[in-house]
Coordinates of N, CA, C and O in Angstrom, one line a residue:
X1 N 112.7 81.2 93.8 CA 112.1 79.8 93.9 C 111.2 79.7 95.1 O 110.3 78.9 95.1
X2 N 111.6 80.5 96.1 CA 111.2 80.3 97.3 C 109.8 80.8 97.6 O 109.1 80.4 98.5
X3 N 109.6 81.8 96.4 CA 108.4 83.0 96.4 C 107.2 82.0 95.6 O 106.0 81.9 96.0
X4 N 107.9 81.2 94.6 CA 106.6 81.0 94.0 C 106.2 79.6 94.0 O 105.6 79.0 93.2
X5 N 106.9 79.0 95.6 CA 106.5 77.4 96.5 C 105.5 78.5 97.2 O 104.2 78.3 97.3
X6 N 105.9 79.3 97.5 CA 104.5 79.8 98.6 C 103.0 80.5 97.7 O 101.8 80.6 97.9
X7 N 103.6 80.7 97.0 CA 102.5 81.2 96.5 C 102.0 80.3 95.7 O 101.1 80.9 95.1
X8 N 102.1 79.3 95.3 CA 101.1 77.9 95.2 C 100.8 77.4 96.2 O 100.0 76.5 96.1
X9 N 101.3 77.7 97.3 CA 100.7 76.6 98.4 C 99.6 77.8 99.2 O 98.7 77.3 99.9
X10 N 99.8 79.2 99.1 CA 98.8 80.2 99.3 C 97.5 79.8 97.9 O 96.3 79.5 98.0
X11 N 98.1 79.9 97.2 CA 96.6 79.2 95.8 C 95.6 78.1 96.4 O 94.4 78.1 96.5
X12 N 96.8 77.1 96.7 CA 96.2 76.0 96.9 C 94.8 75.8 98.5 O 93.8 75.3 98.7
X13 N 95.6 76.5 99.0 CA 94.7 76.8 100.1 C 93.6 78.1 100.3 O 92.7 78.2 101.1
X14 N 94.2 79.0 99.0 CA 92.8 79.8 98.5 C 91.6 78.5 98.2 O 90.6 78.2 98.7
X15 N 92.4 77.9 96.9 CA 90.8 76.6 96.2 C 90.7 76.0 96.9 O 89.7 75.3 96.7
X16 N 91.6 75.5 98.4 CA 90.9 74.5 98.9 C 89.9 75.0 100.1 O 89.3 74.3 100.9
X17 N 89.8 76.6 100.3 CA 89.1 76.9 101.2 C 87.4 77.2 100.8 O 86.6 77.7 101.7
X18 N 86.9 76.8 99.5 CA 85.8 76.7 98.6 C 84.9 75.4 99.3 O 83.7 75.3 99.5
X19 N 86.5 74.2 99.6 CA 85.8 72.8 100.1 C 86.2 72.7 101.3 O 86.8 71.7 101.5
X20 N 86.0 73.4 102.2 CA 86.4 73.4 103.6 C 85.4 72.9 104.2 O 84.3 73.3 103.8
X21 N 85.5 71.9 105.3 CA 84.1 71.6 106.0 C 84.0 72.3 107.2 O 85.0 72.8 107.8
X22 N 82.6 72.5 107.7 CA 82.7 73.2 108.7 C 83.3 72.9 110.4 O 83.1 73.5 111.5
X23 N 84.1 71.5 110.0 CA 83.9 70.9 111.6 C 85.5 70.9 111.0 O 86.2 70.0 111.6
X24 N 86.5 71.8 109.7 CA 88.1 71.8 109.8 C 88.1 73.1 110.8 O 87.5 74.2 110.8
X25 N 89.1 72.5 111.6 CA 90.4 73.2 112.4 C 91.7 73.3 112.1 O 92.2 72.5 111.3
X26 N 92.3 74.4 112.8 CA 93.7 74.4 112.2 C 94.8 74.3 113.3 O 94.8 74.9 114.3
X27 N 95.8 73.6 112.9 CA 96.3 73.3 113.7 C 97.4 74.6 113.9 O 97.3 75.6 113.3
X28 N 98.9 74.1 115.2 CA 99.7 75.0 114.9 C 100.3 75.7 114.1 O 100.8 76.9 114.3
X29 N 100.4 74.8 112.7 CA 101.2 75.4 111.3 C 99.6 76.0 110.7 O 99.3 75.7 109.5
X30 N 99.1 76.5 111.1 CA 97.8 76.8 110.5 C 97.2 76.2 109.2 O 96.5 76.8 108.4
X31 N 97.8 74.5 109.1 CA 97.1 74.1 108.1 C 95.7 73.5 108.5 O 95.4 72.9 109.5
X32 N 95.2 73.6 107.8 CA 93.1 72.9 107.9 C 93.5 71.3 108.3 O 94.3 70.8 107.5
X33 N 93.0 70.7 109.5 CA 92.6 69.6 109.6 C 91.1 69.5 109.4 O 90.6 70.6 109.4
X34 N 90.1 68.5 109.1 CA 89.0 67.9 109.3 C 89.1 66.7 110.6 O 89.9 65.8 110.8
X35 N 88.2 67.1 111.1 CA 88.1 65.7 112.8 C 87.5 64.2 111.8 O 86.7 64.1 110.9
X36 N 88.0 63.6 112.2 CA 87.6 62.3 111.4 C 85.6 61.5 111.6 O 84.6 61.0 111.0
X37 N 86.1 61.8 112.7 CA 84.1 61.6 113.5 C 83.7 62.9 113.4 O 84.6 63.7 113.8
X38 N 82.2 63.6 112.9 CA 81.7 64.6 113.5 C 81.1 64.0 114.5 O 80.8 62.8 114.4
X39 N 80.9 64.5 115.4 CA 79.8 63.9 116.4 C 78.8 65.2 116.5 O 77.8 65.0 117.3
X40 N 78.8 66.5 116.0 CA 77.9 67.7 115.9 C 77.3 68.1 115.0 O 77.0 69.3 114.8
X41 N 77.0 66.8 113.9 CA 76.8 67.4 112.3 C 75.3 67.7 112.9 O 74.9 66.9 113.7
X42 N 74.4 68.8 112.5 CA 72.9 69.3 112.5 C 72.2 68.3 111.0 O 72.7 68.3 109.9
X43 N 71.0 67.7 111.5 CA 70.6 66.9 110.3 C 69.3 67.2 110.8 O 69.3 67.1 112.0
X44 N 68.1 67.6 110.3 CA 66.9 67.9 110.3 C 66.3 66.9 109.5 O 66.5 66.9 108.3
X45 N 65.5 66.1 110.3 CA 65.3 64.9 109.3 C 63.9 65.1 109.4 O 63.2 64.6 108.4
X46 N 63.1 65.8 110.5 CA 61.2 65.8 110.3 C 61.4 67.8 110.6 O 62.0 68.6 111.4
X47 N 60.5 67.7 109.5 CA 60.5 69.6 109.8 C 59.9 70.1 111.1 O 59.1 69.4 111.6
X48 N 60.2 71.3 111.8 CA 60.2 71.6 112.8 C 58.3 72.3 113.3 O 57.5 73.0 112.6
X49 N 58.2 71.8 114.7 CA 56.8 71.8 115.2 C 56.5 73.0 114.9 O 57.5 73.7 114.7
X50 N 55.3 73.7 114.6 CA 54.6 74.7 114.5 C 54.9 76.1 115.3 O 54.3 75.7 116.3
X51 N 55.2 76.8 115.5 CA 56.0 77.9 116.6 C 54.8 79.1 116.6 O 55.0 80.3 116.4
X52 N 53.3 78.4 117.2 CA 52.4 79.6 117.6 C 52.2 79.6 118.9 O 52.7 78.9 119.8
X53 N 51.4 80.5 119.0 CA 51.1 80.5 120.9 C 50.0 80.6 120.6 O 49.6 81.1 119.5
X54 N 49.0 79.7 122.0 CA 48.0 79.6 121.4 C 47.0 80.9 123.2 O 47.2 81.1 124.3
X55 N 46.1 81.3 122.4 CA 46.2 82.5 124.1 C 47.4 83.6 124.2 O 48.1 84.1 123.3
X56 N 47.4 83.7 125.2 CA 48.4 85.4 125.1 C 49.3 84.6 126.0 O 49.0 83.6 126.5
X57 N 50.5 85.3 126.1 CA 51.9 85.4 126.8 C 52.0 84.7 128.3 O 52.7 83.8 128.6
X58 N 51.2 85.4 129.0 CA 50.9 85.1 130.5 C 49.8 84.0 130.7 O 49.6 83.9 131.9
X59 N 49.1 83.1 129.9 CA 48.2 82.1 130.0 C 48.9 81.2 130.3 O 49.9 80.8 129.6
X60 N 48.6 80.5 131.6 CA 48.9 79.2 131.8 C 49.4 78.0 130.1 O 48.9 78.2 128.9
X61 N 50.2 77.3 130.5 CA 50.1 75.7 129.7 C 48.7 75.2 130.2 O 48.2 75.3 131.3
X62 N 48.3 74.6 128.7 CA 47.3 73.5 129.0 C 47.2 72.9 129.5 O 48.2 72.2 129.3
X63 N 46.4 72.3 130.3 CA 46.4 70.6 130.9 C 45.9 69.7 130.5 O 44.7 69.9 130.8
X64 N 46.0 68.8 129.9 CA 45.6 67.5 129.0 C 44.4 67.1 129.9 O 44.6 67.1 131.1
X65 N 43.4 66.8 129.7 CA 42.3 66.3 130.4 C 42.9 64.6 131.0 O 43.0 63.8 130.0
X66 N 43.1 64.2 132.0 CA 43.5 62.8 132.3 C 42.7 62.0 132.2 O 41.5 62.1 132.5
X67 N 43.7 60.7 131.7 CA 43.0 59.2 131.6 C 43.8 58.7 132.3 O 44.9 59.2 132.5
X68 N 43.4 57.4 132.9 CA 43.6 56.4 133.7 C 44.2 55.8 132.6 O 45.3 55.6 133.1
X69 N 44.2 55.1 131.2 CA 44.8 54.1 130.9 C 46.2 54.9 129.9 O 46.8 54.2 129.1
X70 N 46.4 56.2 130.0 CA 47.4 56.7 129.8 C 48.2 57.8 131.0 O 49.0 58.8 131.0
X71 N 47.6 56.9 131.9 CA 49.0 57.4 133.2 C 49.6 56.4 133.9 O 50.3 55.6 133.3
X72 N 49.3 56.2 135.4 CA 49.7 55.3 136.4 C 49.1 54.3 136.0 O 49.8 53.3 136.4
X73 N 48.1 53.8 135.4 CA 47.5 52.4 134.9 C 48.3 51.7 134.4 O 48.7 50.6 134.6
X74 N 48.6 52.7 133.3 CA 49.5 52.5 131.6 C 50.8 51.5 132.4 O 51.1 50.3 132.4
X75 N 51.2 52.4 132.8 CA 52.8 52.2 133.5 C 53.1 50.7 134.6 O 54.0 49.9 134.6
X76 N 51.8 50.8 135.6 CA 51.5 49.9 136.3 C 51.8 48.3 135.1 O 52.8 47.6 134.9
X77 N 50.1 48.2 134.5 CA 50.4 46.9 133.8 C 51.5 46.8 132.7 O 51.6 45.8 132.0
X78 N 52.4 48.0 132.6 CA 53.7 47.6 131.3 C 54.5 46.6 132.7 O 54.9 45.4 132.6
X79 N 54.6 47.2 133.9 CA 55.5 46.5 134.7 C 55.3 45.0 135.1 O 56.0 44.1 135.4
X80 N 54.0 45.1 135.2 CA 53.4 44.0 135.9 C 53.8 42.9 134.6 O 54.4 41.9 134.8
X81 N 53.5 43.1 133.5 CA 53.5 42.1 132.4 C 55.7 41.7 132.7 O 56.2 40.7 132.9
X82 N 56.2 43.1 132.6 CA 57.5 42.9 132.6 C 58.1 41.8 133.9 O 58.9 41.0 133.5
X83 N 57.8 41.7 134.9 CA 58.2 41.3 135.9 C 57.4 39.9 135.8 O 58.0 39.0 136.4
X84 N 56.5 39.7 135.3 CA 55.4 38.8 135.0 C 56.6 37.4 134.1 O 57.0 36.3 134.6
X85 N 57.0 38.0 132.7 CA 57.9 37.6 132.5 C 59.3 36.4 132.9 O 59.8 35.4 132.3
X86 N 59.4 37.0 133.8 CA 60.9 36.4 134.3 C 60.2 35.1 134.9 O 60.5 34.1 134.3
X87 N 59.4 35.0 135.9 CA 59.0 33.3 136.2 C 59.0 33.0 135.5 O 59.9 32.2 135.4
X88 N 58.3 33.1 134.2 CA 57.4 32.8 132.9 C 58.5 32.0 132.5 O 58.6 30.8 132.5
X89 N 59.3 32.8 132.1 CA 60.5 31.9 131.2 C 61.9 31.3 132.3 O 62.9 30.7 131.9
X90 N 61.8 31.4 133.3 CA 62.3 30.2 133.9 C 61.4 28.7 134.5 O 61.6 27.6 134.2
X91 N 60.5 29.2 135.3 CA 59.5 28.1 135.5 C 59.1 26.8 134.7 O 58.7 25.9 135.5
X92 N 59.1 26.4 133.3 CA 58.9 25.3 132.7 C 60.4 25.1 132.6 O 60.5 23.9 132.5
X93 N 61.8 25.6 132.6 CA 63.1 24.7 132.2 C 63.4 24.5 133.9 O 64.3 23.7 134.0
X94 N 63.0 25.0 135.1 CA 63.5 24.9 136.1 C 62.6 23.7 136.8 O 63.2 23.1 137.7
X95 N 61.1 23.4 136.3 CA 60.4 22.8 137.3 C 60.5 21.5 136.0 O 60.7 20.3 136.5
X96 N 60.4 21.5 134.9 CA 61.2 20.5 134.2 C 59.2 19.8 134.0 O 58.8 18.7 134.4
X97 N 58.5 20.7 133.6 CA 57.4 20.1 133.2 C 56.8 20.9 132.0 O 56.7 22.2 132.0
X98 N 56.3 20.0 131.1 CA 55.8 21.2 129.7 C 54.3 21.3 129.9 O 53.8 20.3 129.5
X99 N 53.5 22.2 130.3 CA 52.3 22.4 130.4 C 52.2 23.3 129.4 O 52.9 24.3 129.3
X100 N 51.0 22.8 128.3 CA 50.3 24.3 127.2 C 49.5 25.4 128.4 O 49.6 26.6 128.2
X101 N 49.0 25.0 129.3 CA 48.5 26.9 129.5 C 49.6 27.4 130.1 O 49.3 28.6 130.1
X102 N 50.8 27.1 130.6 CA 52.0 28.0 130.9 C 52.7 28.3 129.5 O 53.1 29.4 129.5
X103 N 52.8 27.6 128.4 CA 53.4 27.7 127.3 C 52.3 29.3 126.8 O 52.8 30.4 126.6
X104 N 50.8 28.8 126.8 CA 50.0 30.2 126.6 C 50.1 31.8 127.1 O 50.1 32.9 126.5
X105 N 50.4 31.2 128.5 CA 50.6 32.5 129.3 C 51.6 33.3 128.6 O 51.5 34.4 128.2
X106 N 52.6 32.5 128.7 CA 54.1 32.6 128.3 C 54.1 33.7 127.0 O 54.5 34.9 126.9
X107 N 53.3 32.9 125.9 CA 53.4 33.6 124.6 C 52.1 35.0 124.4 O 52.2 35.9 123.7
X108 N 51.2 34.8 125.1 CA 50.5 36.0 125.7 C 51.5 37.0 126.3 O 51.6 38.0 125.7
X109 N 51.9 36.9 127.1 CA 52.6 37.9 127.6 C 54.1 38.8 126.9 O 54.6 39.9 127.1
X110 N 54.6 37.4 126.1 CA 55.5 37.7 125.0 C 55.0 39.4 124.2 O 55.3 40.6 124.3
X111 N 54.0 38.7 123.6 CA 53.1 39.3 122.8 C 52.6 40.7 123.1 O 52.5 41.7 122.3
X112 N 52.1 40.8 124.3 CA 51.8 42.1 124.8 C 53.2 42.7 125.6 O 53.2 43.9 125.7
X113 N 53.7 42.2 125.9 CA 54.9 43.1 126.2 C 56.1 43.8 125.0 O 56.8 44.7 125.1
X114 N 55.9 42.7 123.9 CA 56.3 43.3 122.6 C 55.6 44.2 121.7 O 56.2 44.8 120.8
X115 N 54.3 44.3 122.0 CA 53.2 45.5 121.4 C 53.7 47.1 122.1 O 54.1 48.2 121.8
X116 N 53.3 46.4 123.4 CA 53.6 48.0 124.3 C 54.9 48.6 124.0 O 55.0 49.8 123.6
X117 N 56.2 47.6 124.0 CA 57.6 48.1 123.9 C 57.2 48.8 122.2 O 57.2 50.0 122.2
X118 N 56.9 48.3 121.3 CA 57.1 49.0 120.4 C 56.2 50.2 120.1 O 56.6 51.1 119.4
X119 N 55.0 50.2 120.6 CA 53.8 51.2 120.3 C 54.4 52.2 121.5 O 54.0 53.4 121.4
X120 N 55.2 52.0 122.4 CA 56.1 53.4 123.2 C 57.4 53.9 122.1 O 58.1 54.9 122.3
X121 N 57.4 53.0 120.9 CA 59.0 53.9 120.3 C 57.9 54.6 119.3 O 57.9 55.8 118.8
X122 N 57.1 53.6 119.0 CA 56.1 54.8 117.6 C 55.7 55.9 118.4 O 56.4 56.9 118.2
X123 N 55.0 55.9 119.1 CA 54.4 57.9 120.1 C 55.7 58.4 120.6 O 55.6 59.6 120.7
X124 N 56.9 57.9 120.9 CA 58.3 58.4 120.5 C 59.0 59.4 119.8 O 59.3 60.6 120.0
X125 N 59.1 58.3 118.7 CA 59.6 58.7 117.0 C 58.6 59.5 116.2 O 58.8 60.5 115.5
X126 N 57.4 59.0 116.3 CA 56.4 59.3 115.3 C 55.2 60.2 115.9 O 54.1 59.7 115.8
X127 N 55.2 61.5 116.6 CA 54.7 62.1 117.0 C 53.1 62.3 116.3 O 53.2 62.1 115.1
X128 N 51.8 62.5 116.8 CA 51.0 62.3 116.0 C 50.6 64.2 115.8 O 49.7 64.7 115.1
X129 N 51.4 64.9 116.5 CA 50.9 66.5 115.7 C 52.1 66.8 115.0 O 52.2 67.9 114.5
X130 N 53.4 65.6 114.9 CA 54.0 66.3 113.6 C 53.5 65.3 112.7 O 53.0 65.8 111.7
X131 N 53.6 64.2 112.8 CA 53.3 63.1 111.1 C 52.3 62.8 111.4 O 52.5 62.0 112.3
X132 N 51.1 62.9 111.3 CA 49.6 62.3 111.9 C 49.5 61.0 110.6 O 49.0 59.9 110.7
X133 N 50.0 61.5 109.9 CA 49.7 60.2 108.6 C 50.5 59.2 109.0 O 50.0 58.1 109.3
X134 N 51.7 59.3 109.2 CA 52.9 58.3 109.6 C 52.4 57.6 111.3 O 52.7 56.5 111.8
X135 N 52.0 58.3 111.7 CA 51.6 57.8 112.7 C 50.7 57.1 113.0 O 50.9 56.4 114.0
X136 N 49.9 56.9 112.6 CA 48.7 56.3 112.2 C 48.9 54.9 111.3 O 48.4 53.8 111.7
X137 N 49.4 55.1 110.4 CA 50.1 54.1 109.8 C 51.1 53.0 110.4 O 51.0 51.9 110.0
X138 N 51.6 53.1 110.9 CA 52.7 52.6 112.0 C 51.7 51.6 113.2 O 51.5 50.4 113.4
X139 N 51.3 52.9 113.9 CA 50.3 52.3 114.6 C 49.5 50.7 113.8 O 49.7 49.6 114.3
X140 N 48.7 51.0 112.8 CA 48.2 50.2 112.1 C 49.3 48.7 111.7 O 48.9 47.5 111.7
X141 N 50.4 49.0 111.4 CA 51.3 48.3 110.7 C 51.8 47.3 112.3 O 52.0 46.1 112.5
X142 N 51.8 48.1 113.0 CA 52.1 47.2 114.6 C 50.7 46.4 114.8 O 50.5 45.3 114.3
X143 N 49.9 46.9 115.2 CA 48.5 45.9 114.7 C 48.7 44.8 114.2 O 48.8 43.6 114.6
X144 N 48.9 45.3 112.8 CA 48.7 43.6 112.1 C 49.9 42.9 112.4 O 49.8 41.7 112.6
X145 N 51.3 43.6 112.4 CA 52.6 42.2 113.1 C 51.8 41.7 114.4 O 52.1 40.6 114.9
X146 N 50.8 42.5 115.2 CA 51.0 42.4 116.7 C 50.0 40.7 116.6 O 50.4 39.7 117.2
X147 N 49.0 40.7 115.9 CA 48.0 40.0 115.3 C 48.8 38.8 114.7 O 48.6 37.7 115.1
X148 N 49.7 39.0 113.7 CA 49.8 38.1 113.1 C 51.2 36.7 113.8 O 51.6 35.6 113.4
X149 N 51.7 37.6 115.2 CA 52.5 37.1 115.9 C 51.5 36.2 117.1 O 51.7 35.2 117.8
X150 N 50.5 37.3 116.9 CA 49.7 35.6 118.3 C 49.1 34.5 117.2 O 49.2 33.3 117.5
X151 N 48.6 34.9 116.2 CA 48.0 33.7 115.5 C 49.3 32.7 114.9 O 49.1 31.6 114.6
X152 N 50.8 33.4 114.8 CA 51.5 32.4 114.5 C 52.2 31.8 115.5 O 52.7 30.7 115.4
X153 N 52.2 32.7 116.8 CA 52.4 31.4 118.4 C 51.9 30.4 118.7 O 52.4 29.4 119.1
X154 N 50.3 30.6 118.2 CA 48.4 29.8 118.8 C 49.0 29.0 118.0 O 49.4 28.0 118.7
X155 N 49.4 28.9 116.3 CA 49.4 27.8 115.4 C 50.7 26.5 116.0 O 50.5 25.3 116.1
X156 N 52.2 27.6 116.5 CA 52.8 26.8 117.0 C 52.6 25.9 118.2 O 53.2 24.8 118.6
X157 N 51.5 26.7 118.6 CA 51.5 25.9 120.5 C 50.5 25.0 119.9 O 50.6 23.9 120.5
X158 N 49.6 24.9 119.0 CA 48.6 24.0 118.9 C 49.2 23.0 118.2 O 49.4 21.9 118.7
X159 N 49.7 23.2 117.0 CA 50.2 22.2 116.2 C 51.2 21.5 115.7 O 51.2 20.8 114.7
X160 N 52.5 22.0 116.9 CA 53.6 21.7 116.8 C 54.2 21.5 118.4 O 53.5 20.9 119.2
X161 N 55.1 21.7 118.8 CA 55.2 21.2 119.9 C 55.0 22.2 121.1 O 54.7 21.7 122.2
X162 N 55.2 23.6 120.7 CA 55.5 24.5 121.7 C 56.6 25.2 121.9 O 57.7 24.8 121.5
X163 N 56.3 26.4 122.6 CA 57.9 27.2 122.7 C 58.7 26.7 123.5 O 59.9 26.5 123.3
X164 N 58.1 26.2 124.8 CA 59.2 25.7 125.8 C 60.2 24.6 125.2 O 61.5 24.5 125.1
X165 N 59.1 23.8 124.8 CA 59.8 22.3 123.9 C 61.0 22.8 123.0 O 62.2 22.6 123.0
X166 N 60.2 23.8 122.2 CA 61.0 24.0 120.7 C 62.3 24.9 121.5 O 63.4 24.4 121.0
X167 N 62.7 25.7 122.4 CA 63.7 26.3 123.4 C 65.1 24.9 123.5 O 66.3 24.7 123.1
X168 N 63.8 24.1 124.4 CA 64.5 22.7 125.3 C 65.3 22.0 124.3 O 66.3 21.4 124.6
X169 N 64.8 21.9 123.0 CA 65.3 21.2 121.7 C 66.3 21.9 121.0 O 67.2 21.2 120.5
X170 N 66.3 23.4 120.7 CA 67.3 23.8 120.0 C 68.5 24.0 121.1 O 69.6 24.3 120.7
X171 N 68.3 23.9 122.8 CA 69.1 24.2 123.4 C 69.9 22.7 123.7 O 71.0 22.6 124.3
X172 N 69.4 22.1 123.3 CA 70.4 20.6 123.5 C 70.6 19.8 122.2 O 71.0 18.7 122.2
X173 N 70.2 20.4 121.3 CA 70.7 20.3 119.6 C 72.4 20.4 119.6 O 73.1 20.4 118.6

C-alpha cells in the first residue's frame, strides 16, 4: 500500500513538473513551492535597441553637438518656474488679496511646469530612435492637452471667478 501512495505522489509530481513556474523552489521535504510576489519576472515590452557599432572598436563615442536649450538652460528655467511656484500659490491666500495678473502668472506657470514635467516622462518612456512614431505622436498629443489647458484656465480666469477664488471657495465649502 505503501509503494503505490508513493508512486502516485512520484506521478503526480512527474505532471506537475510540466506546470512548474520558473520562480518554484523547494523546500526541505523537496516539495515545489511558487513565491507568491515575483519581483524578477523578465517582460520585454519595446523590442531591443539596434546592437551595431558604428566605426571600428577603438573609435571614440560620439559627441552630440550642444545646445543651450537642451543643457544648463533646459534645467536652469525647469527650476526657476519650480521654485517660482511656491510664492505663487501661497501669496494670494496669505496676503488675502485676489488680483487676475497674479491669478495669470499663477496659471501660466501651472501650465508650463506641467508641459515640461510631462514632455521629460515622454523622451523618458518614449525614446525617439526606438518608437519615432510613438514619439512623435505623444509629443503632439501633449501639445494639444498643453493648449487646451491654457485656453481652458484664460476661459476660467476671464469668465468665471478664478483659481485663487475658486481654491478659497471649495476650501471653506
Amino acid at each position: 500500500m505503501a509503494s503505490i501512495a508513493r508512486q502516485s505522489s512520484l506521478l503526480r509530481q512527474s505532471c506537475l513538473s510540466a506546470f512548474r513556474s520558473p520562480f518554484a523552489t523547494r523546500n526541505g521535504a523537496g516539495v515545489s513551492q511558487v513565491v507568491a510576489f515575483h519581483a524578477s519576472a523578465k517582460k520585454q515590452i519595446l523590442p531591443p535597441l539596434p546592437q551595431t557599432i558604428q566605426g571600428t572598436m577603438n573609435d571614440p563615442a560620439p559627441i552630440p553637438t550642444p545646445h543651450p536649450s537642451e543643457g544648463s538652460y533646459h534645467w536652469t528655467f525647469e527650476r526657476a518656474i519650480s521654485a517660482g511656484l511656491v510664492p505663487l500659490t501661497i501669496a494670494p491666500f496669505a496676503a488675502g488679496s485676489l488680483n487676475p495678473v497674479m491669478d495669470a502668472v499663477l496659471c501660466s506657470f501651472i501650465v508650463l511646469h506641467s508641459h515640461i514635467g510631462f514632455q521629460a516622462a515622454i523622451i523618458e518612456y518614449f525614446p525617439t530612435r526606438r518608437v519615432p512614431k510613438t514619439a512623435t505622436f505623444c509629443n503632439w498629443l501633449l501639445r494639444a492637452f498643453t493648449l487646451t489647458t491654457a485656453v481652458g484656465l484664460y476661459e476660467f480666469e476671464t469668465n468665471d471667478v478664478g483659481v485663487t477664488e475658486a481654491f478659497k471657495r471649495v476650501w471653506k465649502a
